[in-house]
């Protein structure tokens, strides 16, 4: 950049950099060219071909883009290694630093790093898309730690990484070998990797030994043992080394002094990096609207998702005056550029070195920052940036205000003024800073004797989540004899107003008052009217947020009171049962147990073989659709989407888009060469809306340009004029309007329901409604397709992220008017699917096919996370209306049920989802008289679609709700009612199928013994009697899940097996690998069939030109069907080889293969399988829709904070009947992953639409469009004790090698957590006089939990039957 001043005058022209801008990537020196100021580090790395670093969300919320950044700190004289989100880091912000990606630490050819190796061998990677991020988070922790980290540090380091497949347990187990030795590994509850005789892993050696207790004589987990890894060496420059191939910190960067930067980007963008405060001020004077950037965690979101373009960015990262961290006698001076991680480290030092009474505020900041975003964000985000963003839900600003912090502000002339934090925030995103001023530093005073500061926060999820409501509270007390009086108080709330808000009236009320219960009650009364949230306030949940303001103050009072009692023995009249309300949450390290047997079948079937792609995934070498190199003449696409839920299109204007650089075309319905009508079951959709749009996010057209950035810009410049029409936005709206999809009603009846109800034999007849919200798939890999033409446009080829390549082939051939034999779709692997890529990915590929075909140029389309969530549909929301009659003993006599699902604006698979919900509406219970009516509602929302379970979980959750209703009416435990009504062998289900091999009771009995339910119940009851504001609950829930596509023709599969003369086998089948281990299981089946090792089998990809007409990889049936098809092909080849094998003894399979080839034996075979003896006739309501059933049961114990709705899972125990497992390690992973995904559905993940329940959201728009607003479970949401057992000695005669399907059945078992929460709430309600049955909608978010715990803090706002709003 050069000097900004010459002869005292500010220079107003660009000056070239004195030195070239450089960056080191994986040890390689690279020069950063000018013109790249718009790029993120992630975009740059992927442009280099380092595609192991993934784009999962683009907002720093999933961790898939994690890399390690190293820079030399000249003040500390050491190198700092830290994990960061590459998707947020501006490229130029890492100039002069070393970036290490997953490719830089190990690969298949040169060897894996221990972090990669242990994750691979511990089955910690399924779909693999998130895996590089986990590897790099762990790697950065190890490189930055001189000593082995603790278990807690490991879990904390992974909190910013999301995984949708594994359930996290195997990832934690894998990384624990890097931790300090922990004797708890010797205990029963330790996770085991044992060998045959059930020995535990020794914490000292990492190998099986006899030093600890055995898990059980029949518990087997044959896996790979690993050494306990410890650093080989450590230096202040390079950090910790775990091998001899670690990349050192580049010596050039050690001696290189930072220099000023002036670089540019497109659209007149300028990037400055000054090195001193004066230059910052000069730049600010020259460019008053310039944005100061440190971590880019806010600006990055604004530019990516809000389309804000900043002309001038000033990186203030290298300015010493803004990076000061000085401990003074009376407080701490903190520079505005100090990162949150640096702040925490300094605060912890103060806490350790100073008197406790001085560091109350320091402790509160440390505790609040513990739950602030992920470690990657804290490593990069700055104190000043967080303050000046002025977010109304900032976690820190209420604390700065309450703790009497002062902000030092400097103007461009160098004048400094000081403002108290509580006077700094002026309005929504407005602060007391003029255009010519910047925040220089913050002064945080130490607390005085008798002064206490406390933080509070409640979010949807504890870790890495923005607050719903937070608070910073301070009180200064003075002791007079045995009494304490309030000298000063400060109560500041976030999330209740456009700005962090002080409860001024309450503060005034408190001053001078004695610290007593009477004062508490008075303050609560004042507070109720002091903090008032408008009814239509953004974010909704008004009643919940209001109640939290009172709950937080009550907690604050308790906290200070117990502190006083402990220090002075002055009693304030508080019962001991209140104390747990303020006990700090300290999550112990979670533990897992897996119990199963391994009945070996042949060379491979039954073994816990590691996922075939695991090594590729942990090294980042595994290719996904968006990783495929772009052809040189390729174009990028962006969709033009409707902004109205229901409207007529009047006109389209693309004139402004044509002016965008790189624009190549805009294509609409009139440009489609073939048919514009599409749909998976009926063609009730349009590829491009021609006249009407029926939802927000419906595709109107597609723009293509030379870069994705230009395509996005151009797509937003397409002007669409609408005539708005009335919209139906929820199930209840649809019921009122009679809005249903044509011919979508289903009806099933068994017995005579009306006669039973009217006969008088029912002891009671109850009725009720069950609302179940939707769920976003949130596969980590967004939808992506690369499509191109060949042979002059005569052929079309594509690589797609899809569960159904055949559907892509069909859609593309239809819209282009080509025969299917000229269209090929290939899929190597998916970064997760869960049903979301079964049908809703096809229209995206078809849209890209149009410009590809017309322009004869390759097109890539990869959806941004927010667009993917908005347009591709979700799990169906359901409404169930039940009427149930039962005996005095609890025997179910009759069920009359109406169920409705929200299908959205097209039928898609909603009809089939409804059918499965009807089939599963008995769950596991005998019901002699049944009547079920269902219908698919048409709404003006994007079409909802398949999701793991496919309607089954919704049907069963409705059932379990009325089962619990019966139990509460009769005063019995729900578990009693469940077991009393269990179906038994030979029972004929309500749709006519006879129950065979029913192992329900066996599974339930084993679970009861495993979890020791009676003891757990007694311990929970005891805990609840001793604790008023914390409550525990337990529940046991069974499941029965039917295996097969309910549409008969789809139950077929094909495979192609080819044996080569070297004895290796190339295997292709119609199924898609999406993390579930399908390829691995199929390879094991082939290996065992041919008598060869698994590593002789290779599966390259799924392709429509190898196996035609394949059904989607769905319905949990893929291993059954494709495994049988592969076995068929292998048996054909074996039968051909048999005569040759009989003639001579061959020493190897390769020798036999060569001999067969010489005899002209065909070593290629096509195998086929059609599931036998299934079919259902809806006309008579009878048949056999399922091949067999998978049974399971789960126990859950939870602890609930009744004042906030916060909860955690203390224990989960699962028993699954999976027959003879093809691969027990993969099956265990599926059970754990399904459970945690189900946990999200039941208690965490809430979808919010712009509907009558959420009027602060624009009509028809999706509010929860990314990880910032939609909360998946994290590593810290899994159970503290997580045990999974597979039923032993239970072969299944109706599937390949006596196995059973596993993908979907365990998901519903997470409802055990839901009903355990309800059990805890029941106790809390009883203590306030609200006994008996109550409604708890799903998901049971903190809002629903807290408001159901009706007490004196909720009573001013709602009654005890209040139901928070839900998008259904």
PDB file of N, CA, C and O in Angstrom, residues 150-207:
ATOM      1  N   UNK A 150      -7.651 -32.428  27.125  1.00  0.00           N
ATOM      2  CA  UNK A 150      -8.604 -33.187  27.930  1.00  0.00           C
ATOM      3  C   UNK A 150      -9.774 -33.609  27.042  1.00  0.00           C
ATOM      4  O   UNK A 150      -9.957 -33.119  25.931  1.00  0.00           O
ATOM      5  N   UNK A 151     -10.580 -34.531  27.565  1.00  0.00           N
ATOM      6  CA  UNK A 151     -11.781 -34.945  26.834  1.00  0.00           C
ATOM      7  C   UNK A 151     -12.698 -33.751  26.601  1.00  0.00           C
ATOM      8  O   UNK A 151     -13.308 -33.621  25.531  1.00  0.00           O
ATOM      9  N   UNK A 152     -12.816 -32.891  27.607  1.00  0.00           N
ATOM     10  CA  UNK A 152     -13.696 -31.735  27.489  1.00  0.00           C
ATOM     11  C   UNK A 152     -13.194 -30.785  26.406  1.00  0.00           C
ATOM     12  O   UNK A 152     -13.990 -30.218  25.647  1.00  0.00           O
ATOM     13  N   UNK A 153     -11.872 -30.597  26.329  1.00  0.00           N
ATOM     14  CA  UNK A 153     -11.317 -29.728  25.293  1.00  0.00           C
ATOM     15  C   UNK A 153     -11.576 -30.298  23.894  1.00  0.00           C
ATOM     16  O   UNK A 153     -11.856 -29.548  22.955  1.00  0.00           O
ATOM     17  N   UNK A 154     -11.500 -31.599  23.778  1.00  0.00           N
ATOM     18  CA  UNK A 154     -11.767 -32.230  22.486  1.00  0.00           C
ATOM     19  C   UNK A 154     -13.215 -31.997  22.073  1.00  0.00           C
ATOM     20  O   UNK A 154     -13.503 -31.598  20.936  1.00  0.00           O
ATOM     21  N   UNK A 155     -14.136 -32.223  23.000  1.00  0.00           N
ATOM     22  CA  UNK A 155     -15.548 -32.026  22.669  1.00  0.00           C
ATOM     23  C   UNK A 155     -15.834 -30.565  22.347  1.00  0.00           C
ATOM     24  O   UNK A 155     -16.603 -30.257  21.436  1.00  0.00           O
ATOM     25  N   UNK A 156     -15.208 -29.656  23.082  1.00  0.00           N
ATOM     26  CA  UNK A 156     -15.415 -28.230  22.823  1.00  0.00           C
ATOM     27  C   UNK A 156     -14.876 -27.845  21.446  1.00  0.00           C
ATOM     28  O   UNK A 156     -15.483 -27.050  20.726  1.00  0.00           O
ATOM     29  N   UNK A 157     -13.740 -28.434  21.065  1.00  0.00           N
ATOM     30  CA  UNK A 157     -13.139 -28.087  19.778  1.00  0.00           C
ATOM     31  C   UNK A 157     -13.991 -28.557  18.607  1.00  0.00           C
ATOM     32  O   UNK A 157     -13.856 -28.048  17.494  1.00  0.00           O
ATOM     33  N   UNK A 158     -14.871 -29.535  18.842  1.00  0.00           N
ATOM     34  CA  UNK A 158     -15.704 -30.083  17.771  1.00  0.00           C
ATOM     35  C   UNK A 158     -17.108 -29.509  17.765  1.00  0.00           C
ATOM     36  O   UNK A 158     -17.923 -29.874  16.909  1.00  0.00           O
ATOM     37  N   UNK A 159     -17.411 -28.619  18.701  1.00  0.00           N
ATOM     38  CA  UNK A 159     -18.776 -28.099  18.822  1.00  0.00           C
ATOM     39  C   UNK A 159     -19.188 -27.262  17.623  1.00  0.00           C
ATOM     40  O   UNK A 159     -20.375 -27.089  17.360  1.00  0.00           O
ATOM     41  N   UNK A 160     -18.218 -26.741  16.876  1.00  0.00           N
ATOM     42  CA  UNK A 160     -18.538 -25.944  15.691  1.00  0.00           C
ATOM     43  C   UNK A 160     -18.642 -26.757  14.424  1.00  0.00           C
ATOM     44  O   UNK A 160     -18.783 -26.192  13.339  1.00  0.00           O
ATOM     45  N   UNK A 161     -18.589 -28.075  14.551  1.00  0.00           N
ATOM     46  CA  UNK A 161     -18.694 -28.966  13.395  1.00  0.00           C
ATOM     47  C   UNK A 161     -19.978 -29.779  13.479  1.00  0.00           C
ATOM     48  O   UNK A 161     -20.267 -30.374  14.521  1.00  0.00           O
ATOM     49  N   UNK A 162     -20.727 -29.828  12.389  1.00  0.00           N
ATOM     50  CA  UNK A 162     -21.963 -30.595  12.342  1.00  0.00           C
ATOM     51  C   UNK A 162     -21.757 -31.886  11.556  1.00  0.00           C
ATOM     52  O   UNK A 162     -21.045 -31.914  10.558  1.00  0.00           O
ATOM     53  N   UNK A 163     -22.405 -32.943  12.032  1.00  0.00           N
ATOM     54  CA  UNK A 163     -22.454 -34.212  11.312  1.00  0.00           C
ATOM     55  C   UNK A 163     -23.900 -34.681  11.313  1.00  0.00           C
ATOM     56  O   UNK A 163     -24.548 -34.670  12.357  1.00  0.00           O
ATOM     57  N   UNK A 164     -24.400 -35.077  10.148  1.00  0.00           N
ATOM     58  CA  UNK A 164     -25.792 -35.498  10.042  1.00  0.00           C
ATOM     59  C   UNK A 164     -25.911 -37.014  10.011  1.00  0.00           C
ATOM     60  O   UNK A 164     -27.022 -37.534  10.042  1.00  0.00           O
ATOM     61  N   UNK A 165     -24.777 -37.732   9.948  1.00  0.00           N
ATOM     62  CA  UNK A 165     -24.817 -39.185   9.725  1.00  0.00           C
ATOM     63  C   UNK A 165     -24.501 -40.016  10.959  1.00  0.00           C
ATOM     64  O   UNK A 165     -25.212 -40.964  11.266  1.00  0.00           O
ATOM     65  N   UNK A 166     -23.409 -39.709  11.633  1.00  0.00           N
ATOM     66  CA  UNK A 166     -22.824 -40.654  12.585  1.00  0.00           C
ATOM     67  C   UNK A 166     -23.445 -40.638  13.964  1.00  0.00           C
ATOM     68  O   UNK A 166     -23.328 -41.609  14.706  1.00  0.00           O
ATOM     69  N   UNK A 167     -24.068 -39.513  14.354  1.00  0.00           N
ATOM     70  CA  UNK A 167     -24.489 -39.383  15.746  1.00  0.00           C
ATOM     71  C   UNK A 167     -23.339 -38.996  16.657  1.00  0.00           C
ATOM     72  O   UNK A 167     -23.488 -38.998  17.883  1.00  0.00           O
ATOM     73  N   UNK A 168     -22.172 -38.685  16.083  1.00  0.00           N
ATOM     74  CA  UNK A 168     -20.990 -38.130  16.762  1.00  0.00           C
ATOM     75  C   UNK A 168     -20.214 -39.123  17.617  1.00  0.00           C
ATOM     76  O   UNK A 168     -19.007 -38.961  17.810  1.00  0.00           O
ATOM     77  N   UNK A 169     -20.858 -40.130  18.182  1.00  0.00           N
ATOM     78  CA  UNK A 169     -20.184 -41.000  19.135  1.00  0.00           C
ATOM     79  C   UNK A 169     -18.882 -41.586  18.590  1.00  0.00           C
ATOM     80  O   UNK A 169     -17.840 -41.526  19.261  1.00  0.00           O
ATOM     81  N   UNK A 170     -18.866 -42.174  17.367  1.00  0.00           N
ATOM     82  CA  UNK A 170     -17.609 -42.742  16.890  1.00  0.00           C
ATOM     83  C   UNK A 170     -16.530 -41.698  16.636  1.00  0.00           C
ATOM     84  O   UNK A 170     -15.340 -42.009  16.731  1.00  0.00           O
ATOM     85  N   UNK A 171     -16.925 -40.483  16.334  1.00  0.00           N
ATOM     86  CA  UNK A 171     -15.939 -39.410  16.139  1.00  0.00           C
ATOM     87  C   UNK A 171     -15.263 -39.095  17.472  1.00  0.00           C
ATOM     88  O   UNK A 171     -14.025 -38.975  17.553  1.00  0.00           O
ATOM     89  N   UNK A 172     -16.063 -38.966  18.510  1.00  0.00           N
ATOM     90  CA  UNK A 172     -15.497 -38.706  19.835  1.00  0.00           C
ATOM     91  C   UNK A 172     -14.610 -39.859  20.292  1.00  0.00           C
ATOM     92  O   UNK A 172     -13.521 -39.646  20.829  1.00  0.00           O
ATOM     93  N   UNK A 173     -15.084 -41.069  20.082  1.00  0.00           N
ATOM     94  CA  UNK A 173     -14.288 -42.221  20.479  1.00  0.00           C
ATOM     95  C   UNK A 173     -12.956 -42.248  19.743  1.00  0.00           C
ATOM     96  O   UNK A 173     -11.916 -42.584  20.314  1.00  0.00           O
ATOM     97  N   UNK A 174     -12.991 -41.894  18.475  1.00  0.00           N
ATOM     98  CA  UNK A 174     -11.763 -41.898  17.685  1.00  0.00           C
ATOM     99  C   UNK A 174     -10.747 -40.916  18.235  1.00  0.00           C
ATOM    100  O   UNK A 174      -9.554 -41.232  18.372  1.00  0.00           O
ATOM    101  N   UNK A 175     -11.204 -39.728  18.581  1.00  0.00           N
ATOM    102  CA  UNK A 175     -10.287 -38.672  18.987  1.00  0.00           C
ATOM    103  C   UNK A 175      -9.869 -38.758  20.454  1.00  0.00           C
ATOM    104  O   UNK A 175      -8.947 -38.060  20.872  1.00  0.00           O
ATOM    105  N   UNK A 176     -10.551 -39.595  21.220  1.00  0.00           N
ATOM    106  CA  UNK A 176     -10.204 -39.706  22.634  1.00  0.00           C
ATOM    107  C   UNK A 176      -8.802 -40.286  22.838  1.00  0.00           C
ATOM    108  O   UNK A 176      -8.206 -40.117  23.898  1.00  0.00           O
ATOM    109  N   UNK A 177      -8.297 -40.986  21.855  1.00  0.00           N
ATOM    110  CA  UNK A 177      -6.967 -41.575  22.037  1.00  0.00           C
ATOM    111  C   UNK A 177      -5.878 -40.514  22.072  1.00  0.00           C
ATOM    112  O   UNK A 177      -4.733 -40.813  22.393  1.00  0.00           O
ATOM    113  N   UNK A 178      -6.241 -39.270  21.737  1.00  0.00           N
ATOM    114  CA  UNK A 178      -5.270 -38.183  21.836  1.00  0.00           C
ATOM    115  C   UNK A 178      -5.348 -37.480  23.192  1.00  0.00           C
ATOM    116  O   UNK A 178      -4.571 -36.577  23.466  1.00  0.00           O
ATOM    117  N   UNK A 179      -6.299 -37.887  24.013  1.00  0.00           N
ATOM    118  CA  UNK A 179      -6.551 -37.165  25.267  1.00  0.00           C
ATOM    119  C   UNK A 179      -5.648 -37.665  26.383  1.00  0.00           C
ATOM    120  O   UNK A 179      -4.997 -38.708  26.288  1.00  0.00           O
ATOM    121  N   UNK A 180      -5.646 -36.888  27.448  1.00  0.00           N
ATOM    122  CA  UNK A 180      -4.967 -37.320  28.659  1.00  0.00           C
ATOM    123  C   UNK A 180      -5.579 -38.629  29.126  1.00  0.00           C
ATOM    124  O   UNK A 180      -6.771 -38.861  28.979  1.00  0.00           O
ATOM    125  N   UNK A 181      -4.764 -39.486  29.713  1.00  0.00           N
ATOM    126  CA  UNK A 181      -5.261 -40.761  30.210  1.00  0.00           C
ATOM    127  C   UNK A 181      -6.370 -40.533  31.221  1.00  0.00           C
ATOM    128  O   UNK A 181      -6.267 -39.700  32.106  1.00  0.00           O
ATOM    129  N   UNK A 182      -7.436 -41.295  31.047  1.00  0.00           N
ATOM    130  CA  UNK A 182      -8.617 -41.132  31.898  1.00  0.00           C
ATOM    131  C   UNK A 182      -9.014 -42.492  32.439  1.00  0.00           C
ATOM    132  O   UNK A 182      -9.334 -43.413  31.694  1.00  0.00           O
ATOM    133  N   UNK A 183      -9.005 -42.626  33.737  1.00  0.00           N
ATOM    134  CA  UNK A 183      -9.314 -43.915  34.341  1.00  0.00           C
ATOM    135  C   UNK A 183     -10.746 -44.360  34.111  1.00  0.00           C
ATOM    136  O   UNK A 183     -11.070 -45.534  34.281  1.00  0.00           O
ATOM    137  N   UNK A 184     -11.618 -43.433  33.713  1.00  0.00           N
ATOM    138  CA  UNK A 184     -12.999 -43.852  33.479  1.00  0.00           C
ATOM    139  C   UNK A 184     -13.090 -44.801  32.296  1.00  0.00           C
ATOM    140  O   UNK A 184     -14.087 -45.486  32.129  1.00  0.00           O
ATOM    141  N   UNK A 185     -12.030 -44.845  31.490  1.00  0.00           N
ATOM    142  CA  UNK A 185     -12.048 -45.787  30.379  1.00  0.00           C
ATOM    143  C   UNK A 185     -12.068 -47.232  30.863  1.00  0.00           C
ATOM    144  O   UNK A 185     -12.369 -48.143  30.109  1.00  0.00           O
ATOM    145  N   UNK A 186     -11.706 -47.426  32.121  1.00  0.00           N
ATOM    146  CA  UNK A 186     -11.722 -48.779  32.646  1.00  0.00           C
ATOM    147  C   UNK A 186     -13.122 -49.218  33.068  1.00  0.00           C
ATOM    148  O   UNK A 186     -13.347 -50.376  33.365  1.00  0.00           O
ATOM    149  N   UNK A 187     -14.031 -48.280  33.123  1.00  0.00           N
ATOM    150  CA  UNK A 187     -15.328 -48.581  33.724  1.00  0.00           C
ATOM    151  C   UNK A 187     -16.251 -49.279  32.741  1.00  0.00           C
ATOM    152  O   UNK A 187     -16.011 -49.338  31.545  1.00  0.00           O
ATOM    153  N   UNK A 188     -17.348 -49.765  33.278  1.00  0.00           N
ATOM    154  CA  UNK A 188     -18.363 -50.467  32.473  1.00  0.00           C
ATOM    155  C   UNK A 188     -18.884 -49.591  31.352  1.00  0.00           C
ATOM    156  O   UNK A 188     -19.186 -50.053  30.263  1.00  0.00           O
ATOM    157  N   UNK A 189     -18.986 -48.286  31.652  1.00  0.00           N
ATOM    158  CA  UNK A 189     -19.630 -47.402  30.687  1.00  0.00           C
ATOM    159  C   UNK A 189     -18.692 -46.918  29.592  1.00  0.00           C
ATOM    160  O   UNK A 189     -19.064 -46.128  28.755  1.00  0.00           O
ATOM    161  N   UNK A 190     -17.454 -47.385  29.625  1.00  0.00           N
ATOM    162  CA  UNK A 190     -16.521 -46.940  28.605  1.00  0.00           C
ATOM    163  C   UNK A 190     -16.887 -47.516  27.254  1.00  0.00           C
ATOM    164  O   UNK A 190     -17.398 -48.608  27.144  1.00  0.00           O
ATOM    165  N   UNK A 191     -16.611 -46.756  26.222  1.00  0.00           N
ATOM    166  CA  UNK A 191     -16.807 -47.266  24.867  1.00  0.00           C
ATOM    167  C   UNK A 191     -15.769 -48.334  24.594  1.00  0.00           C
ATOM    168  O   UNK A 191     -14.624 -48.201  24.967  1.00  0.00           O
ATOM    169  N   UNK A 192     -16.183 -49.405  23.960  1.00  0.00           N
ATOM    170  CA  UNK A 192     -15.276 -50.534  23.797  1.00  0.00           C
ATOM    171  C   UNK A 192     -15.009 -50.843  22.340  1.00  0.00           C
ATOM    172  O   UNK A 192     -15.895 -50.846  21.517  1.00  0.00           O
ATOM    173  N   UNK A 193     -13.749 -51.112  22.052  1.00  0.00           N
ATOM    174  CA  UNK A 193     -13.351 -51.723  20.793  1.00  0.00           C
ATOM    175  C   UNK A 193     -12.701 -53.031  21.200  1.00  0.00           C
ATOM    176  O   UNK A 193     -11.514 -53.083  21.483  1.00  0.00           O
ATOM    177  N   UNK A 194     -13.464 -54.070  21.327  1.00  0.00           N
ATOM    178  CA  UNK A 194     -12.936 -55.282  21.921  1.00  0.00           C
ATOM    179  C   UNK A 194     -12.781 -56.377  20.905  1.00  0.00           C
ATOM    180  O   UNK A 194     -13.276 -56.311  19.803  1.00  0.00           O
ATOM    181  N   UNK A 195     -12.087 -57.388  21.299  1.00  0.00           N
ATOM    182  CA  UNK A 195     -11.819 -58.497  20.402  1.00  0.00           C
ATOM    183  C   UNK A 195     -12.397 -59.762  20.972  1.00  0.00           C
ATOM    184  O   UNK A 195     -11.965 -60.224  22.012  1.00  0.00           O
ATOM    185  N   UNK A 196     -13.396 -60.279  20.349  1.00  0.00           N
ATOM    186  CA  UNK A 196     -13.953 -61.577  20.657  1.00  0.00           C
ATOM    187  C   UNK A 196     -14.334 -61.812  22.080  1.00  0.00           C
ATOM    188  O   UNK A 196     -15.465 -62.115  22.407  1.00  0.00           O
ATOM    189  N   UNK A 197     -13.371 -61.709  23.014  1.00  0.00           N
ATOM    190  CA  UNK A 197     -13.626 -62.065  24.402  1.00  0.00           C
ATOM    191  C   UNK A 197     -14.049 -60.869  25.231  1.00  0.00           C
ATOM    192  O   UNK A 197     -13.974 -60.896  26.451  1.00  0.00           O
ATOM    193  N   UNK A 198     -14.477 -59.814  24.611  1.00  0.00           N
ATOM    194  CA  UNK A 198     -15.088 -58.661  25.287  1.00  0.00           C
ATOM    195  C   UNK A 198     -14.150 -57.955  26.240  1.00  0.00           C
ATOM    196  O   UNK A 198     -14.568 -57.429  27.247  1.00  0.00           O
ATOM    197  N   UNK A 199     -12.869 -57.918  25.935  1.00  0.00           N
ATOM    198  CA  UNK A 199     -11.945 -57.166  26.772  1.00  0.00           C
ATOM    199  C   UNK A 199     -12.037 -55.687  26.438  1.00  0.00           C
ATOM    200  O   UNK A 199     -12.299 -55.316  25.310  1.00  0.00           O
ATOM    201  N   UNK A 200     -11.760 -54.867  27.428  1.00  0.00           N
ATOM    202  CA  UNK A 200     -11.835 -53.430  27.195  1.00  0.00           C
ATOM    203  C   UNK A 200     -10.506 -52.928  26.658  1.00  0.00           C
ATOM    204  O   UNK A 200      -9.495 -53.621  26.686  1.00  0.00           O
ATOM    205  N   UNK A 201     -10.523 -51.689  26.175  1.00  0.00           N
ATOM    206  CA  UNK A 201      -9.303 -51.068  25.680  1.00  0.00           C
ATOM    207  C   UNK A 201      -8.564 -50.442  26.856  1.00  0.00           C
ATOM    208  O   UNK A 201      -9.126 -49.667  27.627  1.00  0.00           O
ATOM    209  N   UNK A 202      -7.312 -50.735  26.966  1.00  0.00           N
ATOM    210  CA  UNK A 202      -6.499 -50.176  28.053  1.00  0.00           C
ATOM    211  C   UNK A 202      -6.152 -48.732  27.737  1.00  0.00           C
ATOM    212  O   UNK A 202      -5.653 -48.441  26.648  1.00  0.00           O
ATOM    213  N   UNK A 203      -6.409 -47.803  28.655  1.00  0.00           N
ATOM    214  CA  UNK A 203      -6.078 -46.405  28.396  1.00  0.00           C
ATOM    215  C   UNK A 203      -4.585 -46.167  28.237  1.00  0.00           C
ATOM    216  O   UNK A 203      -4.164 -45.186  27.656  1.00  0.00           O
ATOM    217  N   UNK A 204      -3.776 -47.060  28.769  1.00  0.00           N
ATOM    218  CA  UNK A 204      -2.333 -46.872  28.687  1.00  0.00           C
ATOM    219  C   UNK A 204      -1.764 -47.323  27.356  1.00  0.00           C
ATOM    220  O   UNK A 204      -0.915 -46.670  26.768  1.00  0.00           O
ATOM    221  N   UNK A 205      -2.239 -48.480  26.876  1.00  0.00           N
ATOM    222  CA  UNK A 205      -1.677 -49.046  25.650  1.00  0.00           C
ATOM    223  C   UNK A 205      -2.581 -48.886  24.453  1.00  0.00           C
ATOM    224  O   UNK A 205      -2.139 -48.999  23.320  1.00  0.00           O
ATOM    225  N   UNK A 206      -3.865 -48.670  24.695  1.00  0.00           N
ATOM    226  CA  UNK A 206      -4.815 -48.596  23.597  1.00  0.00           C
ATOM    227  C   UNK A 206      -5.152 -49.943  23.004  1.00  0.00           C
ATOM    228  O   UNK A 206      -5.771 -50.032  21.954  1.00  0.00           O
ATOM    229  N   UNK A 207      -4.767 -51.020  23.693  1.00  0.00           N
ATOM    230  CA  UNK A 207      -5.013 -52.362  23.176  1.00  0.00           C
ATOM    231  C   UNK A 207      -5.867 -53.163  24.141  1.00  0.00           C
ATOM    232  O   UNK A 207      -5.929 -52.850  25.328  1.00  0.00           O
TER     233      UNK A 207
END
